[in-house]
Coordinates of C-alpha atoms in Angstrom, one line a residue:
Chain A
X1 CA -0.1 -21.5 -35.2
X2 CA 2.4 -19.8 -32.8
X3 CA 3.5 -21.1 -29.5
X4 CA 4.9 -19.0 -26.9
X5 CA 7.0 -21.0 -23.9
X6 CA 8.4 -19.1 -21.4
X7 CA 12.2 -19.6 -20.5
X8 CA 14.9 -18.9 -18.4
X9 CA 17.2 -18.5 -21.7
X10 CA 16.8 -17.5 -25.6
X11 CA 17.3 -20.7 -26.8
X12 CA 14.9 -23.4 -27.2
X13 CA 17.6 -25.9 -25.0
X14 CA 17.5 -23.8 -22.0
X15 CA 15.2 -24.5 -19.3
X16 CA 11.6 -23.9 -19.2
X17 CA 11.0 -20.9 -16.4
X18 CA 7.9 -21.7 -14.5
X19 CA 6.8 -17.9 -14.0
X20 CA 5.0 -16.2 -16.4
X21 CA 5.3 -12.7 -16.0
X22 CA 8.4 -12.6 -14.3
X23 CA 10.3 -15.3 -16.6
X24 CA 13.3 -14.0 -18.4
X25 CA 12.5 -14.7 -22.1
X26 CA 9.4 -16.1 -24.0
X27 CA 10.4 -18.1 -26.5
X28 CA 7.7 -18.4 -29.6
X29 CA 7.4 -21.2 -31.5
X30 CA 5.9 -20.8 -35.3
X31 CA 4.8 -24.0 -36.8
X32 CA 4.6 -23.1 -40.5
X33 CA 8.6 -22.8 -40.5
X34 CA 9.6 -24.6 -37.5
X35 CA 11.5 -21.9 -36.8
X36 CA 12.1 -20.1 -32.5
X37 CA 12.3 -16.3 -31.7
X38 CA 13.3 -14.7 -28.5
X39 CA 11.8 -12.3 -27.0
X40 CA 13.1 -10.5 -23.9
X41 CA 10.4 -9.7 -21.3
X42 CA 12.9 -6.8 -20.0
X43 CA 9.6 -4.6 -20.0
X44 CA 7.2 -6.9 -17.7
X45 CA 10.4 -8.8 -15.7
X46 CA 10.9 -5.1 -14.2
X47 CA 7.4 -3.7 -14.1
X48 CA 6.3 -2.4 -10.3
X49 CA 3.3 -4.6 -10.8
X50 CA 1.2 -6.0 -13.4
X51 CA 4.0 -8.3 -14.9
X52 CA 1.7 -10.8 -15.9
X53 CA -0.7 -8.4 -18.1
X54 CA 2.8 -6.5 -19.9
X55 CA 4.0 -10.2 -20.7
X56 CA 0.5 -11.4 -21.8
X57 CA 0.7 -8.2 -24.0
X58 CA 4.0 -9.0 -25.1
X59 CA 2.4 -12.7 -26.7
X60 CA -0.5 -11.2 -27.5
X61 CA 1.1 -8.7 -29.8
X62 CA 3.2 -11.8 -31.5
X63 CA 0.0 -13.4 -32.9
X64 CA 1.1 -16.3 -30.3
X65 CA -2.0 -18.3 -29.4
X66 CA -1.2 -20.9 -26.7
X67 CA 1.4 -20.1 -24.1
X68 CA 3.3 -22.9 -22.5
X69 CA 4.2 -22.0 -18.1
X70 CA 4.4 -23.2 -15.2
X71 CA 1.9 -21.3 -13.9
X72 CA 0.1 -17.7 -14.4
X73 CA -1.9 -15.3 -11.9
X74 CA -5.2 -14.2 -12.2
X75 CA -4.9 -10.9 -13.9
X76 CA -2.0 -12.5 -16.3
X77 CA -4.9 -15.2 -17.0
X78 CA -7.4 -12.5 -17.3
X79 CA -5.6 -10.8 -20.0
X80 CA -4.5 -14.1 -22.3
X81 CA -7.9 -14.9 -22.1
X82 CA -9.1 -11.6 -23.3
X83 CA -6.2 -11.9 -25.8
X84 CA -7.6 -15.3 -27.2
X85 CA -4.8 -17.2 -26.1
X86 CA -5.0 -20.9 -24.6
X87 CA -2.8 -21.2 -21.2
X88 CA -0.9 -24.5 -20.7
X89 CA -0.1 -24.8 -17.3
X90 CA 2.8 -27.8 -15.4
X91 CA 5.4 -27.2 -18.1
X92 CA 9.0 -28.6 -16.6
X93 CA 12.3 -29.4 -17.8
X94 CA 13.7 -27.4 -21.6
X95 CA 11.3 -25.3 -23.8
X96 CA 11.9 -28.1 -26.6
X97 CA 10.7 -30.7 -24.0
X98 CA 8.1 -28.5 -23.1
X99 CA 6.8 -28.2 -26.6
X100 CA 7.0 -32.1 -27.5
X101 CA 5.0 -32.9 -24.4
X102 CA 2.2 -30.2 -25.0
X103 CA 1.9 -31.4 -28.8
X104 CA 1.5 -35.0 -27.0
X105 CA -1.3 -33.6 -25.0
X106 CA 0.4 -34.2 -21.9
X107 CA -0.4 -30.0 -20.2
X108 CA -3.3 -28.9 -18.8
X109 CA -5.1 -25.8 -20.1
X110 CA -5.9 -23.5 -17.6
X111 CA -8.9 -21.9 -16.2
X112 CA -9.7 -19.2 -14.7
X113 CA -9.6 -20.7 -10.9
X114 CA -6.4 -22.5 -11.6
X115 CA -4.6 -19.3 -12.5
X116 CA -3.8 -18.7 -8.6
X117 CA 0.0 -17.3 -9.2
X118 CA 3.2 -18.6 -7.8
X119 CA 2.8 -22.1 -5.9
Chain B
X1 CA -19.6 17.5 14.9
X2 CA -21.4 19.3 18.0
X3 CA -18.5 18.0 20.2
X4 CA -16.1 20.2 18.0
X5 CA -18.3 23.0 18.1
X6 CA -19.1 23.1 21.7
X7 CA -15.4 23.1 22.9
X8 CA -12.8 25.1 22.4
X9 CA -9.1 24.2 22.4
X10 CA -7.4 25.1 25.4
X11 CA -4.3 23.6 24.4
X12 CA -2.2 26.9 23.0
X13 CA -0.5 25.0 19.7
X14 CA 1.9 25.3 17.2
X15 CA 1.9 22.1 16.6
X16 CA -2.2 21.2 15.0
X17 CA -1.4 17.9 13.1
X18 CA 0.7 15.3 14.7
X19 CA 1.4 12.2 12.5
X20 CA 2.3 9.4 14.8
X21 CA 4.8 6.8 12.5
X22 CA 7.2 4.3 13.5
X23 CA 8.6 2.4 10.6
X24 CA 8.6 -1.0 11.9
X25 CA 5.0 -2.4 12.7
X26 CA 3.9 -3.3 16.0
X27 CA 6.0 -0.9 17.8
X28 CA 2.6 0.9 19.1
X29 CA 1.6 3.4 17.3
X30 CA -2.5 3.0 17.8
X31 CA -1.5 2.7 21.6
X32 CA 0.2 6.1 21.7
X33 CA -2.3 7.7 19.6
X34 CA -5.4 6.8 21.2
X35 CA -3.4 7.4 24.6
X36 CA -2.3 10.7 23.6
X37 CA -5.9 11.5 22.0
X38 CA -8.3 10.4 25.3
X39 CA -5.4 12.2 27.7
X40 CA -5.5 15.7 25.6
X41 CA -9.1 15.6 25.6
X42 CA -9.8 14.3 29.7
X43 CA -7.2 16.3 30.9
X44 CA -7.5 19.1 29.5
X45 CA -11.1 19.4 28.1
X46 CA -9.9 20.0 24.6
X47 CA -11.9 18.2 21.4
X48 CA -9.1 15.9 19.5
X49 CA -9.5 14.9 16.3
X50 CA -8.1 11.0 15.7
X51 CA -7.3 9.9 12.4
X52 CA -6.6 6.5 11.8
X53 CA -4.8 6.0 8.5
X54 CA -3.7 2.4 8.8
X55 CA -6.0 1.5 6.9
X56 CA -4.9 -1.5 6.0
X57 CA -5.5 -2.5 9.3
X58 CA -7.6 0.2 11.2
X59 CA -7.9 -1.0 14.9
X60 CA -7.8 2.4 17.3
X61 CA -11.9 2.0 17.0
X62 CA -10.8 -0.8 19.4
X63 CA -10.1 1.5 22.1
X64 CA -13.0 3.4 22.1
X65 CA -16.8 3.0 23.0
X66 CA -18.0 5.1 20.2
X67 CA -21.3 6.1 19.8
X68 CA -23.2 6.3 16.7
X69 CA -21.4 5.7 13.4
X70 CA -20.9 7.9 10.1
X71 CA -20.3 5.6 7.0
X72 CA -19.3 6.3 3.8
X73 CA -17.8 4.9 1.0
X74 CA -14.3 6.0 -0.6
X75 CA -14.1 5.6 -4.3
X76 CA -11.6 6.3 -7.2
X77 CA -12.0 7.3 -10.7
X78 CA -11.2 4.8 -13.4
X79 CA -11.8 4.7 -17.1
X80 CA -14.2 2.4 -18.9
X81 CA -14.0 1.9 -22.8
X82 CA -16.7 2.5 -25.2
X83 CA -15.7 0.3 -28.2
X84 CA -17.9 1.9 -30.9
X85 CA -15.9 5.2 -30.3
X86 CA -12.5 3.2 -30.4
X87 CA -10.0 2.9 -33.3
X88 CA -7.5 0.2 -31.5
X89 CA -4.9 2.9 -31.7
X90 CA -3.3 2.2 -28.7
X91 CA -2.6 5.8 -27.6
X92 CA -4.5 5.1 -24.3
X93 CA -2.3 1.9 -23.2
X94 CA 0.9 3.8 -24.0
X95 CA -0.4 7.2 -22.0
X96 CA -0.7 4.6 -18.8
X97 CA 2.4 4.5 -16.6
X98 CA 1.0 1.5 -14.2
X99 CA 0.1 -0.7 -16.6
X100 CA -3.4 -0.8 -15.9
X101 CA -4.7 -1.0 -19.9
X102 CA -3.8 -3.7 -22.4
X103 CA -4.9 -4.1 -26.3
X104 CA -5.4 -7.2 -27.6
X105 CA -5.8 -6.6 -30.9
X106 CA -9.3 -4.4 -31.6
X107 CA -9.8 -5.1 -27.5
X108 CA -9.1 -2.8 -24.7
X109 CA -8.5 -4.5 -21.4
X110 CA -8.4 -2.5 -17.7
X111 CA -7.3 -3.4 -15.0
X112 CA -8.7 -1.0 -12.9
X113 CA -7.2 -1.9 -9.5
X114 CA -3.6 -1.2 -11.2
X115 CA -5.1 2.2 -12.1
X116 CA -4.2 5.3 -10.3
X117 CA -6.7 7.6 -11.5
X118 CA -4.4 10.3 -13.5
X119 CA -6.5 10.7 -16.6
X120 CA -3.9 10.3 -18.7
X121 CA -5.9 7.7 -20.6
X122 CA -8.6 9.6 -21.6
X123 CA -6.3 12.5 -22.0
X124 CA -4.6 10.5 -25.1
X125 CA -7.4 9.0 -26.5
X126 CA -8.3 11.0 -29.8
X127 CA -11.6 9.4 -30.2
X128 CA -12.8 9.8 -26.3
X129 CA -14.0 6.3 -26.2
X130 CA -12.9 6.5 -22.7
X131 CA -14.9 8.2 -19.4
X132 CA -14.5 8.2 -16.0
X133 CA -16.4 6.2 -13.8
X134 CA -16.3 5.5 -9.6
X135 CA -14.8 2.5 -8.4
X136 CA -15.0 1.7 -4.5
X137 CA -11.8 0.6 -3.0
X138 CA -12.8 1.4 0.9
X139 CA -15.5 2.6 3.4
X140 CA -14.6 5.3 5.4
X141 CA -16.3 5.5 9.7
X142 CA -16.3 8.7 12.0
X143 CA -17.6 8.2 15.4
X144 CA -16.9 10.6 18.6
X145 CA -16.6 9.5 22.5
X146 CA -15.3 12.2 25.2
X147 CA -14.3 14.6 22.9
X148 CA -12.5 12.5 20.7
X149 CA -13.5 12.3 17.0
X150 CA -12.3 9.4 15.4
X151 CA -12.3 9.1 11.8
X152 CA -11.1 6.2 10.4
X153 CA -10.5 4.7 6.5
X154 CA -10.7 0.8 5.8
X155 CA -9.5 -0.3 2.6
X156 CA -11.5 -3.3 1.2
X157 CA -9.8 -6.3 1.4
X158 CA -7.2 -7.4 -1.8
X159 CA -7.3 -3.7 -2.9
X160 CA -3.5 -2.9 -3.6
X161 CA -3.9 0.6 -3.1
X162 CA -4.3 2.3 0.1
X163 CA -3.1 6.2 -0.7
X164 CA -6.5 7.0 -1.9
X165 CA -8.6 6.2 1.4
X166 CA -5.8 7.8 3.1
X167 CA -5.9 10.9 1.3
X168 CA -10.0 10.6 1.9
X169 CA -9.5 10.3 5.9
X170 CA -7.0 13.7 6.0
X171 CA -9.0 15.9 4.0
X172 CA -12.5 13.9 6.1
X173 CA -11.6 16.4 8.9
X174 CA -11.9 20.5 9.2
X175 CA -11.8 20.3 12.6
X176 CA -10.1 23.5 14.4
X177 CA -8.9 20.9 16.8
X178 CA -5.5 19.1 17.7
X179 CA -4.9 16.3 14.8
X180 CA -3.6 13.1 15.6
X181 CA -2.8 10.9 12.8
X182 CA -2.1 7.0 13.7
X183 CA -0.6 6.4 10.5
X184 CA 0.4 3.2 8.6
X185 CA 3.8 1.0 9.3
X186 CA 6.7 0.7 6.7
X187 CA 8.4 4.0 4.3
X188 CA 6.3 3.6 1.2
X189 CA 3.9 5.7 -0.3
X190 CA 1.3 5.4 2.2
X191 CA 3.4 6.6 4.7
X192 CA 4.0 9.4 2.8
X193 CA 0.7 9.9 2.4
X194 CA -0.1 10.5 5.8
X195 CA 3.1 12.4 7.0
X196 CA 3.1 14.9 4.4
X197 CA 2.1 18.1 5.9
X198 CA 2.1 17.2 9.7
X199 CA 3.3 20.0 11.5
X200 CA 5.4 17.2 13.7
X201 CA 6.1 13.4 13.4
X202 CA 6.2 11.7 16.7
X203 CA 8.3 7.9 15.6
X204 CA 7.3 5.1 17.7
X205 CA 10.3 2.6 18.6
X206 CA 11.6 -0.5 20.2
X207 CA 15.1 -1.1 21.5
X208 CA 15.8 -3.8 19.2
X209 CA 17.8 -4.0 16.1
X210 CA 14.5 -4.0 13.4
X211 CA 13.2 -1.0 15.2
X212 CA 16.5 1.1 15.0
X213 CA 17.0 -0.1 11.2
X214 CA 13.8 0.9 10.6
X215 CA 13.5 4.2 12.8
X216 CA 16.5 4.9 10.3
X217 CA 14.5 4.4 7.5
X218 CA 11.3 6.6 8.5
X219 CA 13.4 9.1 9.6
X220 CA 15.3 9.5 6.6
X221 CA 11.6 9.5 4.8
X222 CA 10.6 12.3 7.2
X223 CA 14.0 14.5 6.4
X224 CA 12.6 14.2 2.9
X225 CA 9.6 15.2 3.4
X226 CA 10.6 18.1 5.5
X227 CA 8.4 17.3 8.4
X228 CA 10.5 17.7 11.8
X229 CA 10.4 14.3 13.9
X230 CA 10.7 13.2 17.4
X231 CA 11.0 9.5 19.5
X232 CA 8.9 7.4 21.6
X233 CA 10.6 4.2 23.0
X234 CA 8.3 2.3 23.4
X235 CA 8.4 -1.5 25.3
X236 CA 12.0 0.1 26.7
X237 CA 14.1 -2.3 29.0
X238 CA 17.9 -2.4 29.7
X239 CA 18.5 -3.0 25.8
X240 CA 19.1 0.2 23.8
X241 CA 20.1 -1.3 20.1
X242 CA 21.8 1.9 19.5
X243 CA 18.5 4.2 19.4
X244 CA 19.7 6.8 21.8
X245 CA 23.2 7.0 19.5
X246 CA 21.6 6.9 16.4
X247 CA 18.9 10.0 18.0
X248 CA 21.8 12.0 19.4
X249 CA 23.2 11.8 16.3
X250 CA 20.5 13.2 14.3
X251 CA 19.6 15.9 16.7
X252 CA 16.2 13.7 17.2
X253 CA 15.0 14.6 20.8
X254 CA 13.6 11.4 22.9
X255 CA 10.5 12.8 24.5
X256 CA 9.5 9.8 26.1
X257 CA 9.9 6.0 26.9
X258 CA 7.5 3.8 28.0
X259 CA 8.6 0.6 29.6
X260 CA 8.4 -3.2 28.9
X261 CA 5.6 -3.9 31.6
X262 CA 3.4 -6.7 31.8
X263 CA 0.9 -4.6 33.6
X264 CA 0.9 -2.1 30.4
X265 CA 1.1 -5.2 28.0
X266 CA -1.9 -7.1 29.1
X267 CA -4.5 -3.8 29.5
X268 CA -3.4 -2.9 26.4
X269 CA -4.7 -6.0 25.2
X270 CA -7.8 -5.5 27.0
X271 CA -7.9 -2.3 25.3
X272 CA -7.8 0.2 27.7
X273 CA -5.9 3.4 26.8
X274 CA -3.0 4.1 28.1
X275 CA -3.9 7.2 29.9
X276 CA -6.2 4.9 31.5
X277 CA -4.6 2.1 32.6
X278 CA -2.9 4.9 35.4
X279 CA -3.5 8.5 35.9
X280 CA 0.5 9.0 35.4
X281 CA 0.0 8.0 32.0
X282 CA -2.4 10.5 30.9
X283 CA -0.2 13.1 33.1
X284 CA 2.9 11.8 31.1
X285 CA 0.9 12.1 27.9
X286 CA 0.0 15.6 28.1
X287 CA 3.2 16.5 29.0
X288 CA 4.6 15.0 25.8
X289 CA 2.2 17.1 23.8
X290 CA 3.2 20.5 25.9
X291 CA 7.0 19.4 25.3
X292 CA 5.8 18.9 21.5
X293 CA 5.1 22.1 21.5
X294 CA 7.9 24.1 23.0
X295 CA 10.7 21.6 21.8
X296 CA 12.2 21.9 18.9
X297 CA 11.4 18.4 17.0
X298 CA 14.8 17.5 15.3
X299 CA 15.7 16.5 11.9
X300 CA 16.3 18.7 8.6
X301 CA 13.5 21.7 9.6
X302 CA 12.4 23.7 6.3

C-alpha cells in the first residue's frame, strides 16, 4: 500500500502541511520497502483554481491510496473519492508523526460533508 | 418590446452603449444607472435600454416598479463522458486549460463548474466519447416601466463563473435605444466582460483613498480595452484623495459630482431614483448624457 502525506517540505521530518491542494509537497509513503518519495505539487500549488482536483490527480497517478491532511475541499474530496483513495483528515505535527499516528488509528477518514475546505 | 417600438429616440447619439464601472464596490453604480436611465427616458421621452450585469448581485430591479416579467434560463455547454467509447488516454484532460477533467485510472472525472465551455475536450478526444450538453449557471429577467427596459442576469448562487450570463444579458438586447450597462465591481474578467465594446465608460468614485486606488485600476483596464472613460464623484465632500490630480493627469474629464447628503443617502435607500428624489437631479442627469455626447471622454482613444 502507498501513503500520500502532504508536507510543507520533501522530507519525511518536515512538518505536516494541513492544506491539501495548496501544500508544498506530498510526500508518499510505500510500505513494501519502507521507503519516502517527494513529489512537488508546483502544478496544483499554482493552479488558478481547482488545486485540490490537480493534487488529487497527482496521488492518484502514484497508485497512493490513503492520503494523510489536514483537511480537503469538496471538489478535492470528490476527485480522491472517485480515485479510490481513503482521506485521513486532523493530521498535525511531522509527516513521520503523521504516519505513526494514522497506522495507530488515531485520524479520521473523511466524508463527503466533512470535506468543507480551509477551517 | 412595444415600448421600444413605439418610441423613437430623440436623444441625437454617438454615444449608444454606456458601460457604467467603478472599480471599487459600493461607490454607486446601480444609483447612477437607474438615475441616468428613468431621467433619459422622463425627460426626454426616449426608450432606454438598462442592463444590469452585476450579476452577482443584480439589485437595479429594486428601483423600479416593473411590470410583468420575462424569464429565462442561461446555460453553458459542458462535456459528459461516455465510457464505452473511452480508451483512458488522457488526451481530453491534457486538451483542458482550467482543470476541469481528471483521470483516475480507466475513470474520467468533470468538474463542470471549472469548465469554460471551449471544446477543446471533445476536440482531442480520438474516440469522441465526449458530447456537449447544457448546464444552467443563471436565470436571466427583462421587465419594462416608463420606457425603461431592464434586462437583468442573476448567476445562481456558488457558481464561480459569471462571464457567461453576462455575455447572455449584452447580446439579450437589439434594442435601437440608448444602452446603459450597470456593470459589475472589481478589474477582472467580468468587468471585462461588460466594458468591452461600450462606446463610453462612465467610472463611479468616492473621494477616499480605495476609490482612487481603485479608479486607477479600472481605468488602466479601460485604456486596455480601448474604450474611452469618464468620472462620476460620487458621495463628494471636502475630501478629494487625489481624484481630481490623478483625472487631470490622465486627460479623464469629471462630468459630474454628486454630494455626500443625507437627504440623497436615505431615499436612495428607500429606493427612489435619483432623478426622482429632485427634479435637478434628473436635469443634472440628462445633462451628463448630452455632455457624454459632445465631450471627448479621455483616456487612450483607438
Amino acid at each position: 500500500m502507498k501513503i500520500a502525506v502532504t508536507s510543507q517540505g520533501e522530507t519525511p521530518e518536515s512538518s505536516v502541511d494541513e492544506r491539501f491542494g495548496r501544500a508544498y509537497w506530498i510526500l508518499i509513503y510505500d510500505e513494501v520497502d519502507d521507503s519516502w518519495e517527494a513529489l512537488e505539487n508546483s502544478v496544483a500549488r499554482n493552479a488558478m483554481q481547482g488545486a485540490g482536483i490537480q493534487a488529487a490527480q497527482l496521488v492518484s497517478d502514484h497508485q497512493a491510496t490513503v492520503l494523510i491532511t489536514g483537511v480537503t475541499g469538496p471538489k478535492a474530496f470528490r476527485a480522491l473519492d472517485a480515485a479510490g483513495v481513503r482521506v485521513m483528515h486532523g493530521a498535525k505535527g511531522t509527516v513521520q508523526e503523521a504516519l505513526q499516528i494514522f497506522c495507530a488509528g488515531g485520524l479520521t477518514e473523511a466524508s463527503a460533508d466533512m470535506a468543507v475546505g480551509a477551517p | 418590446m412595444g415600448m421600444s417600438a413605439a418610441l423613437t429616440p430623440t436623444v441625437r447619439s454617438n454615444i449608444v452603449k454606456l458601460c457604467v464601472v467603478s472599480g471599487k464596490g459600493g461607490t454607486g453604480k446601480t444609483t447612477l444607472s437607474v438615475g441616468l436611465a428613468c431621467a433619459l427616458a422622463e425627460a426626454q421621452g426616449t426608450a432606454v435600454t438598462l442592463l444590469d450585469c452585476d450579476v452577482e448581485e443584480p439589485n437595479a430591479h429594486l428601483y423600479l416598479q416593473l411590470g410583468t416579467l420575462v424569464k429565462r434560463e442561461i446555460s453553458v455547454l459542458v462535456p459528459v463522458w461516455d465510457p464505452k467509447d473511452c480508451t483512458a488516454c488522457g488526451a481530453c484532460k491534457r486538451a483542458c486549460d482550467f482543470g476541469a477533467l481528471a483521470l483516475f485510472g480507466d475513470h474520467l472525472e468533470i468538474f463542470a463548474e471549472h469548465c469554460h465551455s471551449c471544446g477543446a475536450c471533445l476536440y482531442a478526444c480520438p474516440q469522441q466519447a465526449l458530447m456537449e450538453v447544457p448546464r444552467s449557471v443563471g436565470r436571466l429577467q427583462k421587465g419594462t416601466v416608463a420606457g425603461v427596459e431592464l434586462i437583468w442576469g442573476e448567476l445562481t448562487v456558488g457558481e464561480p463563473r459569471s462571464v457567461p450570463v453576462i455575455e447572455a444579458v449584452l447580446e439579450a438586447t437589439q434594442a435601437d435605444t440608448p444602452v446603459i450597462i450597470d456593470g459589475p465591481p472589481g478589474t477582472s474578467c467580468a468587468l471585462i466582460a461588460a466594458a468591452d465594446g461600450a462606446d463610453a465608460a462612465l467610472v463611479v468614485t468616492e473621494p477616499t483613498l480605495f476609490g482612487l486606488h481603485d479608479l486607477t485600476a479600472v481605468l488602466d483596464v479601460l485604456d486596455t480595452l480601448e474604450v474611452p472613460a469618464a468620472v462620476v464623484i460620487n458621495k463628494a465632500n471636502d475630501e478629494d484623495s487625489g481624484i481630481r490630480a490623478l483625472c487631470r493627469a490622465r486627460g479623464v474629464p469629471v462630468l459630474l459630482e454628486i454630494p455626500f447628503d443625507r437627504q440623497l443617502a436615505e431615499r436612495g435607500a428607500e429606493a427612489v431614483p435619483l432623478n426622482r428624489i429632485d427634479p435637478a437631479w434628473g436635469a443634472q442627469l440628462v445633462r451628463l448624457w448630452e455632455m457624454l455626447q459632445s465631450h471627448e471622454a479621455g483616456g487612450k482613444t483607438p
